[in-house]
Protein backbone atom coordinates (compact mmCIF):
# COMPACT_ATOMS: atom_id res chain seq x y z
CA UNK A 1 11.58 20.42 49.07
CA UNK A 2 13.22 19.22 45.87
CA UNK A 3 16.49 17.29 45.81
CA UNK A 4 18.71 17.55 42.75
CA UNK A 5 20.87 14.59 41.86
CA UNK A 6 24.56 15.10 41.31
CA UNK A 7 25.96 14.30 37.83
CA UNK A 8 27.54 11.13 39.18
CA UNK A 9 24.25 10.00 40.74
CA UNK A 10 22.42 10.69 37.47
CA UNK A 11 24.90 8.58 35.52
CA UNK A 12 24.49 5.74 38.02
CA UNK A 13 20.69 6.02 37.90
CA UNK A 14 20.56 6.02 34.10
CA UNK A 15 22.96 3.08 34.03
CA UNK A 16 20.71 1.07 36.35
CA UNK A 17 17.63 1.94 34.30
CA UNK A 18 19.45 0.94 31.10
CA UNK A 19 20.32 -2.46 32.55
CA UNK A 20 16.77 -3.00 33.82
CA UNK A 21 15.22 -2.22 30.43
CA UNK A 22 17.30 -4.87 28.61
CA UNK A 23 14.96 -7.81 29.46
CA UNK A 24 12.04 -5.81 28.04
CA UNK A 25 13.72 -4.36 24.96
CA UNK A 26 15.82 -7.34 23.88
CA UNK A 27 12.90 -9.64 22.82
CA UNK A 28 11.57 -6.89 20.55
CA UNK A 29 15.04 -6.24 19.14
CA UNK A 30 15.53 -9.97 18.51
CA UNK A 31 12.13 -10.22 16.80
CA UNK A 32 12.79 -7.33 14.41
CA UNK A 33 16.39 -8.24 13.56
CA UNK A 34 15.56 -11.92 13.12
CA UNK A 35 12.83 -11.02 10.64
CA UNK A 36 15.60 -9.58 8.45
CA UNK A 37 17.66 -12.80 8.52
CA UNK A 38 17.36 -16.01 6.49
CA UNK A 39 15.60 -18.75 8.45
CA UNK A 40 18.84 -20.70 8.89
CA UNK A 41 20.63 -17.78 10.57
CA UNK A 42 18.07 -17.16 13.31
CA UNK A 43 19.27 -19.97 15.59
CA UNK A 44 22.90 -19.88 14.51
CA UNK A 45 25.50 -20.17 17.28
CA UNK A 46 26.95 -17.90 18.40
CA UNK A 47 23.92 -15.69 17.89
CA UNK A 48 24.34 -12.31 16.20
CA UNK A 49 22.60 -9.17 17.35
CA UNK A 50 22.68 -7.70 13.86
CA UNK A 51 21.79 -9.42 10.57
CA UNK A 52 24.89 -9.88 8.43
CA UNK A 53 22.93 -9.73 5.17
CA UNK A 54 19.61 -8.03 5.97
CA UNK A 55 16.81 -8.90 3.59
CA UNK A 56 13.12 -8.02 3.26
CA UNK A 57 12.22 -11.36 1.69
CA UNK A 58 10.36 -12.46 4.82
CA UNK A 59 8.16 -9.34 4.70
CA UNK A 60 7.38 -10.06 1.04
CA UNK A 61 6.33 -13.61 1.91
CA UNK A 62 4.06 -12.30 4.68
CA UNK A 63 1.79 -10.78 2.03
CA UNK A 64 2.26 -13.53 -0.55
CA UNK A 65 1.28 -16.48 1.65
CA UNK A 66 -1.74 -14.90 3.35
CA UNK A 67 -4.21 -12.06 2.64
CA UNK A 68 -2.28 -10.20 5.35
CA UNK A 69 -3.42 -6.72 4.37
CA UNK A 70 -7.08 -7.73 4.67
CA UNK A 71 -6.38 -9.44 7.98
CA UNK A 72 -4.62 -6.29 9.17
CA UNK A 73 -7.67 -4.22 8.24
CA UNK A 74 -9.92 -6.73 10.02
CA UNK A 75 -7.99 -6.43 13.28
CA UNK A 76 -7.81 -2.66 13.03
CA UNK A 77 -11.45 -1.91 12.45
CA UNK A 78 -12.60 -4.52 14.99
CA UNK A 79 -10.29 -3.05 17.66
CA UNK A 80 -11.48 0.49 16.89
CA UNK A 81 -15.17 -0.47 17.06
CA UNK A 82 -14.69 -2.44 20.26
CA UNK A 83 -12.78 0.46 21.82
CA UNK A 84 -15.43 3.03 20.89
CA UNK A 85 -18.26 0.77 22.04
CA UNK A 86 -16.56 -0.03 25.33
CA UNK A 87 -15.85 3.66 25.99
CA UNK A 88 -19.52 4.50 25.43
CA UNK A 89 -20.88 1.67 27.60
CA UNK A 90 -18.33 1.95 30.41
CA UNK A 91 -18.48 5.73 30.72
CA UNK A 92 -22.28 5.71 30.99
CA UNK A 93 -22.37 2.75 33.37
CA UNK A 94 -19.45 4.03 35.45
CA UNK A 95 -21.08 7.45 35.83
CA UNK A 96 -24.41 5.88 36.81
CA UNK A 97 -22.82 3.69 39.49
CA UNK A 98 -20.73 6.59 40.81
CA UNK A 99 -23.13 9.55 40.82
CA UNK A 100 -26.72 8.22 40.72
CA UNK A 101 -28.12 6.84 43.97
CA UNK A 102 -30.71 4.06 43.70
CA UNK A 103 -31.83 1.07 45.74
CA UNK A 104 -29.56 -1.95 45.40
CA UNK A 105 -26.81 0.09 43.76
CA UNK A 106 -23.88 -1.59 45.52
CA UNK A 107 -25.37 -5.08 45.16
CA UNK A 108 -25.88 -4.54 41.43
CA UNK A 109 -22.33 -3.26 41.02
CA UNK A 110 -20.95 -6.32 42.82
CA UNK A 111 -23.05 -8.50 40.54
CA UNK A 112 -21.54 -6.74 37.51
CA UNK A 113 -18.02 -7.24 38.89
CA UNK A 114 -18.58 -10.99 39.10
CA UNK A 115 -18.23 -10.97 35.32
CA UNK A 116 -14.48 -10.58 35.89
CA UNK A 117 -14.42 -13.90 37.75
CA UNK A 118 -15.82 -15.95 34.85
CA UNK A 119 -13.13 -17.14 32.40
CA UNK A 120 -13.93 -16.65 28.73
CA UNK A 121 -13.32 -20.38 28.16
CA UNK A 122 -16.39 -21.15 30.27
CA UNK A 123 -18.80 -19.08 28.19
CA UNK A 124 -17.40 -19.57 24.70
CA UNK A 125 -19.37 -22.77 23.95
CA UNK A 126 -22.83 -21.34 24.78
CA UNK A 127 -21.87 -18.11 23.01
CA UNK A 128 -20.87 -20.11 19.93
CA UNK A 129 -24.23 -21.90 19.95
CA UNK A 130 -26.05 -18.58 20.32
CA UNK A 131 -24.17 -16.87 17.48
CA UNK A 132 -24.56 -20.00 15.34
CA UNK A 133 -28.35 -19.78 15.71
CA UNK A 134 -28.17 -16.13 14.70
CA UNK A 135 -26.08 -16.94 11.61
CA UNK A 136 -23.08 -14.92 12.82
CA UNK A 137 -20.40 -17.63 12.64
CA UNK A 138 -17.49 -16.70 10.36
CA UNK A 139 -18.40 -13.04 10.76
CA UNK A 140 -16.82 -10.36 12.92
CA UNK A 141 -19.94 -9.68 14.98
CA UNK A 142 -18.98 -12.04 17.86
CA UNK A 143 -15.54 -10.39 18.10
CA UNK A 144 -17.22 -6.98 18.39
CA UNK A 145 -20.21 -7.73 20.62
CA UNK A 146 -18.62 -10.07 23.18
CA UNK A 147 -15.86 -7.66 24.36
CA UNK A 148 -18.23 -4.69 24.50
CA UNK A 149 -20.75 -6.59 26.63
CA UNK A 150 -18.30 -8.89 28.43
CA UNK A 151 -15.42 -8.83 30.91
CA UNK A 152 -13.37 -6.08 29.19
CA UNK A 153 -16.33 -3.73 29.48
CA UNK A 154 -16.79 -4.70 33.14
CA UNK A 155 -13.18 -3.74 33.92
CA UNK A 156 -13.62 -0.52 31.98
CA UNK A 157 -16.79 0.26 33.95
CA UNK A 158 -14.89 -0.25 37.20
CA UNK A 159 -12.13 2.14 36.09
CA UNK A 160 -14.62 4.81 35.02
CA UNK A 161 -16.62 4.46 38.23
CA UNK A 162 -13.50 4.94 40.34
CA UNK A 163 -12.68 8.12 38.42
CA UNK A 164 -16.18 9.60 38.61
CA UNK A 165 -16.38 8.93 42.36
CA UNK A 166 -13.35 11.19 42.84
CA UNK A 167 -14.97 14.14 41.06
CA UNK A 168 -16.11 16.92 43.46
CA UNK A 169 -19.85 16.97 44.00
CA UNK A 170 -19.80 20.79 43.87
CA UNK A 171 -19.35 20.59 40.10
CA UNK A 172 -22.71 18.86 39.68
CA UNK A 173 -24.42 21.20 42.12
CA UNK A 174 -23.18 24.24 40.20
CA UNK A 175 -24.31 22.67 36.93
CA UNK A 176 -27.81 22.04 38.31
CA UNK A 177 -28.03 25.67 39.40
CA UNK A 178 -27.25 26.61 35.78
CA UNK A 179 -30.14 24.44 34.65
CA UNK A 180 -28.27 21.41 33.29
CA UNK A 181 -29.93 18.00 33.42
CA UNK A 182 -28.33 14.71 34.32
CA UNK A 183 -27.18 13.77 30.82
CA UNK A 184 -25.94 17.30 30.10
CA UNK A 185 -23.87 17.22 33.31
CA UNK A 186 -22.38 13.89 32.23
CA UNK A 187 -21.66 14.98 28.65
CA UNK A 188 -20.49 18.56 29.23
CA UNK A 189 -18.75 18.32 32.62
CA UNK A 190 -17.95 14.79 33.79
CA UNK A 191 -16.89 13.29 30.46
CA UNK A 192 -14.37 16.03 29.50
CA UNK A 193 -12.76 15.75 32.94
CA UNK A 194 -12.48 11.96 32.51
CA UNK A 195 -10.02 12.10 29.59
CA UNK A 196 -7.18 10.39 31.55
CA UNK A 197 -9.47 7.53 32.56
CA UNK A 198 -10.88 7.29 29.04
CA UNK A 199 -7.33 7.06 27.66
CA UNK A 200 -6.49 4.23 30.06
CA UNK A 201 -9.68 2.38 29.13
CA UNK A 202 -9.03 2.92 25.43
CA UNK A 203 -5.51 1.46 25.64
CA UNK A 204 -6.61 -1.53 27.72
CA UNK A 205 -9.51 -2.25 25.37
CA UNK A 206 -7.55 -1.78 22.16
CA UNK A 207 -4.78 -4.11 23.34
CA UNK A 208 -7.28 -6.75 24.46
CA UNK A 209 -9.11 -6.71 21.14
CA UNK A 210 -5.93 -6.53 19.07
CA UNK A 211 -4.41 -9.56 20.84
CA UNK A 212 -7.60 -11.64 21.01
CA UNK A 213 -6.71 -15.21 20.06
CA UNK A 214 -9.16 -17.85 21.30
CA UNK A 215 -12.36 -16.24 20.03
CA UNK A 216 -11.19 -15.76 16.41
CA UNK A 217 -10.16 -19.42 16.27
CA UNK A 218 -13.63 -20.48 17.42
CA UNK A 219 -15.74 -18.09 15.37
CA UNK A 220 -13.74 -17.64 12.13
CA UNK A 221 -12.82 -20.18 9.46
CA UNK A 222 -12.14 -18.14 6.28
CA UNK A 223 -8.61 -16.70 5.85
CA UNK A 224 -10.05 -13.41 4.54
CA UNK A 225 -11.95 -13.04 7.82
CA UNK A 226 -9.00 -13.87 10.11
CA UNK A 227 -7.54 -11.36 12.53
CA UNK A 228 -3.79 -11.00 13.03
CA UNK A 229 -3.22 -13.33 16.04
CA UNK A 230 -4.95 -16.11 14.13
CA UNK A 231 -3.12 -15.25 10.89
CA UNK A 232 0.29 -15.56 12.59
CA UNK A 233 -0.31 -19.29 13.12
CA UNK A 234 -0.76 -19.90 9.38
CA UNK A 235 2.85 -19.26 8.36
CA UNK A 236 4.09 -22.86 8.30
CA UNK A 237 6.11 -24.87 5.83
CA UNK A 238 5.03 -27.98 3.93
CA UNK A 239 5.71 -30.17 6.98
CA UNK A 240 3.73 -28.02 9.39
CA UNK A 241 6.78 -26.45 10.99
CA UNK A 242 6.94 -22.72 11.70
CA UNK A 243 8.58 -20.40 9.17
CA UNK A 244 10.39 -18.41 11.83
CA UNK A 245 11.59 -15.43 9.82
CA UNK A 246 8.19 -14.99 8.14
CA UNK A 247 6.33 -15.32 11.44
CA UNK A 248 8.66 -12.80 13.08
CA UNK A 249 8.19 -10.39 10.18
CA UNK A 250 4.41 -10.67 10.54
CA UNK A 251 4.70 -10.26 14.31
CA UNK A 252 6.84 -7.13 13.84
CA UNK A 253 4.18 -5.60 11.61
CA UNK A 254 1.49 -6.64 14.07
CA UNK A 255 3.22 -4.86 16.96
CA UNK A 256 3.44 -1.48 15.22
CA UNK A 257 -0.09 -0.17 16.06
CA UNK A 258 0.25 -1.27 19.68
CA UNK A 259 3.53 0.62 20.06
CA UNK A 260 2.08 3.67 18.31
CA UNK A 261 -1.02 3.77 20.53
CA UNK A 262 1.00 3.45 23.72
CA UNK A 263 3.59 6.07 22.71
CA UNK A 264 0.91 8.60 21.75
CA UNK A 265 -1.25 8.06 24.85
CA UNK A 266 1.45 7.17 27.39
CA UNK A 267 0.99 10.24 29.57
CA UNK A 268 -2.81 9.96 29.58
CA UNK A 269 -2.50 6.27 30.37
CA UNK A 270 -0.37 6.86 33.47
CA UNK A 271 -2.61 9.73 34.62
CA UNK A 272 -5.69 7.58 34.16
CA UNK A 273 -4.31 4.80 36.33
CA UNK A 274 -3.23 7.33 38.97
CA UNK A 275 -6.66 8.97 39.12
CA UNK A 276 -8.55 5.67 39.29
CA UNK A 277 -6.35 4.25 42.02
CA UNK A 278 -5.25 1.15 40.07
CA UNK A 279 -1.75 -0.15 40.74
């Protein structure tokens, strides 16, 4: 039985939602508007919500002081490769743990989940030594391989497993009657039905890779190889102090792909979380 809200109740509800969204929207608004101000006006009192003399000088300095375009490309292609690799690994592993019965299945899955309990700070030193022996320091290989085979992929595997468990077994039985093998059932039936879960995994993975900070600092040393979180720390003046308007301009540009991905895949993201039972 559906209940329609009266016009007065709708106005009250929208008013409450508007007030609640202010703590989330205001920091983004302040970041963007401050990037259009001179550095001296950012912390002026009383603060202004709108720049009095908006200028794009800070955005020009973003590209003049750093190879920002190359760093942007670095972050983008690394995040895309990590997302695709994680989707491939987690969908296969999640389907295997959900639909294939074998001895020690639950024990092995619990062992895999323990990867979520190990902080990345604990493993970064041995991983650095390993990649150093392989000649991969100051390359993007560690930033691609570690997330695909590490904790982000473990979380993605858990999400995919929870989704595949909920699929009706009758679908597989009907597919076997039609002569499909295990991989064909996965590729032609299970995977297309898992689009909401795949969207949730893709967003989680893309955000994790895009915002990765510690690992680039450890593995990268050349500005042309930097990713965006590391590049944001390089906008300092001659005394080592932050150039606030330039940093905020770079941060505004950095946030654009994240906002775009979430807006495009928002519905699939919510459906994926609902189907996998995550809260």
